[in-house]
Short mmCIF file of C-alpha atoms in Angstrom, two decimals:
data_model
loop_
_atom_site.label_atom_id
_atom_site.label_comp_id
_atom_site.label_asym_id
_atom_site.label_seq_id
_atom_site.Cartn_x
_atom_site.Cartn_y
_atom_site.Cartn_z
CA MET A 1 90.93 7.72 -45.20
CA PRO A 2 92.78 9.46 -42.27
CA PRO A 3 94.97 12.45 -43.14
CA PHE A 4 98.71 12.32 -42.64
CA PRO A 5 99.40 14.32 -39.46
CA GLU A 6 103.06 15.15 -40.05
CA GLU A 7 102.77 16.55 -43.55
CA PRO A 8 103.00 20.35 -44.01
CA GLN A 9 99.94 22.33 -44.94
CA ILE A 10 99.66 23.86 -48.40
CA HIS A 11 99.61 27.66 -48.33
CA GLU A 12 98.81 30.21 -50.99
CA SER A 13 102.50 30.80 -51.51
CA ALA A 14 103.11 27.13 -52.40
CA GLN A 15 104.23 26.81 -55.95
CA GLY A 16 102.36 24.17 -57.93
CA PRO A 17 103.66 22.65 -61.15
CA ARG A 18 103.27 24.71 -64.28
CA ALA A 19 100.70 23.75 -66.87
CA THR A 20 102.17 20.91 -68.89
CA PRO A 21 101.27 20.51 -72.55
CA ALA A 22 100.02 17.01 -73.25
CA SER A 23 102.82 16.46 -75.75
CA SER A 24 105.63 17.07 -73.23
CA ARG A 25 107.05 14.90 -70.50
CA VAL A 26 105.31 14.99 -67.14
CA THR A 27 107.44 15.51 -64.03
CA PRO A 28 106.44 13.27 -61.10
CA THR A 29 105.22 15.03 -57.98
CA PRO A 30 105.07 13.21 -54.64
CA ARG A 31 101.79 14.87 -53.65
CA PRO A 32 99.16 16.75 -55.66
CA VAL A 33 98.88 20.51 -55.27
CA PRO A 34 95.39 22.00 -55.63
CA GLY A 35 95.09 23.77 -58.95
CA PRO A 36 93.01 26.78 -59.93
CA ARG A 37 89.52 26.61 -58.55
CA SER A 38 86.50 26.69 -60.80
CA ALA A 39 84.50 29.92 -60.70
CA VAL A 40 81.26 27.95 -60.64
CA PRO A 41 80.07 27.14 -57.10
CA PRO A 42 78.93 23.59 -56.32
CA ARG A 43 75.26 23.01 -56.95
CA PRO A 44 73.29 22.47 -53.75
CA GLY A 45 71.41 19.25 -53.35
CA PRO A 46 69.82 17.03 -50.72
CA PRO A 47 72.16 15.18 -48.33
CA ARG A 48 73.33 11.82 -49.65
CA PRO A 49 75.80 9.19 -48.47
CA ALA A 50 79.23 10.62 -49.28
CA PRO A 51 81.89 8.83 -51.36
CA PRO A 52 84.65 7.12 -49.36
CA ALA A 53 87.11 10.02 -49.49
CA GLN A 54 84.60 12.54 -48.21
CA ARG A 55 83.40 10.24 -45.43
CA ALA A 56 86.94 9.46 -44.34
CA THR A 57 88.07 13.07 -44.00
CA GLY A 58 84.82 14.76 -43.11
CA ALA A 59 85.91 17.45 -45.53
CA LYS A 60 83.41 20.11 -46.49
CA PRO A 61 83.49 22.58 -49.35
CA GLY A 62 85.27 25.76 -48.35
CA PRO A 63 87.67 28.45 -49.56
CA ALA A 64 90.60 27.00 -51.41
CA SER A 65 94.10 28.39 -51.67
CA THR A 66 94.52 29.55 -55.22
CA PRO A 67 98.00 29.53 -56.73
CA ASP A 68 98.65 31.78 -59.70
CA SER A 69 96.67 30.30 -62.54
CA PRO A 70 98.59 29.38 -65.68
CA ALA A 71 97.41 31.17 -68.78
CA GLY A 72 94.47 29.46 -70.38
CA SER A 73 93.75 27.08 -67.52
CA ALA A 74 90.96 29.06 -65.86
CA GLY A 75 87.55 28.09 -67.04
CA GLY A 76 88.88 24.95 -68.67
CA ARG A 77 89.70 26.80 -71.91
CA GLY A 78 93.32 25.69 -72.19
CA ALA A 79 95.31 22.57 -71.40
CA PRO A 80 94.89 21.51 -67.77
CA GLN A 81 97.76 21.33 -65.36
CA ILE A 82 99.08 17.76 -65.22
CA GLN A 83 100.51 16.17 -62.09
CA LEU A 84 101.95 12.67 -61.92
CA ILE A 85 102.00 10.75 -58.65
CA PRO A 86 104.30 7.73 -59.02
CA ALA A 87 102.64 4.52 -57.85
CA PRO A 88 102.69 0.84 -58.82
CA ALA A 89 99.53 -0.49 -60.45
CA GLY A 90 98.61 -2.21 -57.19
CA GLY A 91 98.89 1.04 -55.25
CA ALA A 92 97.45 3.47 -57.79
CA LEU A 93 93.94 3.32 -56.34
CA ASP A 94 95.20 4.13 -52.84
CA ALA A 95 97.27 6.99 -54.25
CA ALA A 96 94.19 8.33 -56.04
CA ASP A 97 92.16 8.17 -52.83
CA GLU A 98 94.91 10.10 -51.04
CA ALA A 99 94.89 12.70 -53.81
CA VAL A 100 91.14 13.13 -53.43
CA ASP A 101 91.52 13.44 -49.65
CA LEU A 102 94.08 16.21 -50.10
CA LEU A 103 91.94 18.03 -52.65
CA LEU A 104 88.94 17.98 -50.31
CA ASP A 105 91.09 19.02 -47.34
CA SER A 106 92.39 21.97 -49.36
CA GLY A 107 88.84 23.20 -49.97
CA ARG A 108 87.90 21.64 -53.28
CA ALA A 109 84.20 20.90 -53.44
CA PRO A 110 83.40 17.19 -53.94
CA ALA A 111 81.38 18.10 -57.03
CA GLU A 112 84.56 19.42 -58.67
CA VAL A 113 86.31 16.03 -58.68
CA LEU A 114 86.02 13.09 -61.08
CA VAL A 115 87.97 9.87 -60.48
CA LEU A 116 88.66 7.42 -63.32
CA THR A 117 90.20 3.96 -62.98
CA THR A 118 91.88 1.93 -65.71
CA GLY A 119 91.75 -1.48 -64.01
CA ASP A 120 89.29 -2.75 -61.43
CA PRO A 121 86.51 -0.26 -60.65
CA HIS A 122 86.73 1.76 -57.47
CA PRO A 123 84.72 0.06 -54.67
CA TRP A 124 82.38 3.08 -54.65
CA THR A 125 81.62 2.50 -58.35
CA ALA A 126 80.88 -1.19 -57.82
CA HIS A 127 78.66 -0.45 -54.82
CA GLU A 128 76.62 2.27 -56.49
CA ARG A 129 76.15 0.28 -59.69
CA SER A 130 74.63 -2.52 -57.65
CA PHE A 131 71.56 -0.27 -57.40
CA GLY A 132 71.25 -0.02 -61.17
CA GLU A 133 72.78 2.00 -64.00
CA ASP A 134 70.09 4.69 -63.96
CA ALA A 135 70.62 5.45 -60.27
CA TYR A 136 74.40 5.41 -60.78
CA TRP A 137 74.40 7.98 -63.61
CA ARG A 138 71.84 10.16 -61.86
CA GLN A 139 74.47 10.79 -59.21
CA GLN A 140 76.75 12.26 -61.87
CA ASP A 141 73.93 14.50 -63.10
CA ALA A 142 73.21 15.64 -59.53
CA ALA A 143 76.80 16.96 -59.38
CA ASP A 144 76.97 17.16 -55.61
CA ASP A 145 79.68 14.56 -54.84
CA VAL A 146 82.93 13.12 -56.09
CA PHE A 147 82.02 10.84 -58.99
CA TYR A 148 83.87 7.61 -59.76
CA ALA A 149 83.87 5.84 -63.14
CA ASP A 150 85.82 2.92 -64.59
CA GLY A 151 87.67 2.76 -67.88
CA ALA A 152 84.76 1.24 -69.77
CA SER A 153 82.49 4.17 -68.94
CA ALA A 154 85.08 6.98 -68.85
CA ALA A 155 83.77 8.41 -72.12
CA GLN A 156 80.36 8.92 -70.50
CA ALA A 157 81.84 10.96 -67.65
CA LYS A 158 81.15 14.68 -67.79
CA PRO A 159 83.90 17.31 -67.49
CA ARG A 160 84.86 18.54 -64.03
CA PRO A 161 87.52 20.98 -62.83
CA VAL A 162 89.72 18.18 -61.46
CA VAL A 163 90.13 14.66 -62.84
CA VAL A 164 92.12 12.03 -60.92
CA VAL A 165 93.17 8.91 -62.83
CA ALA A 166 94.19 5.72 -61.04
CA ALA A 167 96.27 3.71 -63.54
CA ASN A 168 95.59 0.51 -61.63
CA GLY A 169 95.95 -1.93 -64.50
CA GLY A 170 95.00 -2.54 -68.10
CA ASP A 171 97.76 -1.21 -70.36
CA ASP A 172 95.40 -0.74 -73.29
CA THR A 173 92.85 0.94 -71.06
CA VAL A 174 95.47 3.40 -69.81
CA LYS A 175 96.08 4.42 -73.42
CA SER A 176 92.38 5.10 -73.95
CA VAL A 177 91.50 6.60 -70.56
CA LEU A 178 94.28 9.21 -70.42
CA PRO A 179 93.20 11.02 -73.60
CA THR A 180 89.62 10.99 -72.30
CA ALA A 181 90.76 12.31 -68.93
CA LEU A 182 92.57 15.19 -70.63
CA THR A 183 89.36 16.25 -72.34
CA ARG A 184 87.36 15.98 -69.09
CA ALA A 185 89.80 17.89 -66.85
CA GLN A 186 88.94 21.59 -66.95
CA ALA A 187 91.81 22.79 -64.72
CA LEU A 188 93.84 19.94 -63.23
CA LEU A 189 94.62 16.34 -64.19
CA ILE A 190 96.27 14.11 -61.58
CA VAL A 191 97.52 10.71 -62.77
CA CYS A 192 98.55 8.05 -60.26
CA GLY A 193 100.59 5.24 -61.75
CA ASP A 194 103.84 4.16 -63.35
CA PRO A 195 105.69 7.28 -64.61
CA GLN A 196 107.28 5.51 -67.57
CA GLN A 197 103.95 4.12 -68.76
CA ILE A 198 102.13 7.41 -68.30
CA ASN A 199 104.81 9.46 -70.00
CA SER A 200 104.81 7.05 -72.91
CA VAL A 201 101.16 7.95 -73.46
CA LEU A 202 101.28 11.65 -72.64
CA GLY A 203 104.48 12.09 -74.61
CA ALA A 204 102.91 10.63 -77.73
CA GLY A 205 100.96 13.77 -78.50
CA VAL A 206 97.80 12.70 -76.66
#
């Protein structure tokens, strides 16, 4: 997906949102800000077809700007930072793709990002599953690309530094996927969807 040429670049001095406890209200942010980077480098692996976001931007792993890390967020020991990107259900998937593009552009390694959907699966998920479940889950184990999973299989997804949730439908699924996403996000959780719906879940002590 092509980057937006007129948008300002994120610098080390940019202030990201503070870590937000799951029980408090989440403040919407128009664009995600890269959170603290994992200390574990991406695991090398043989070249493979890249997920859509990586192919679209041509982004490669590189040094990331690192804002001051909130206490407890490094290493995934505390609550992750939470960012909310307002989007209608029909546009949540596009917003999630844009968030992934920005994360990769900022230097996040593809292996650090997990994308979960609550409605229809991401096209990448549907395509890769057409080759069989074993091949699909082996890509998660290889940990060398962005991994996409739908709501039905979110619980099988392994933790990663950054989790992006596209709340693209399924009210009941949103209620089940968000708590799972919180446990999978080691540093940063980005949720794209309706702010009122998301806050109703996150504000319920999830």
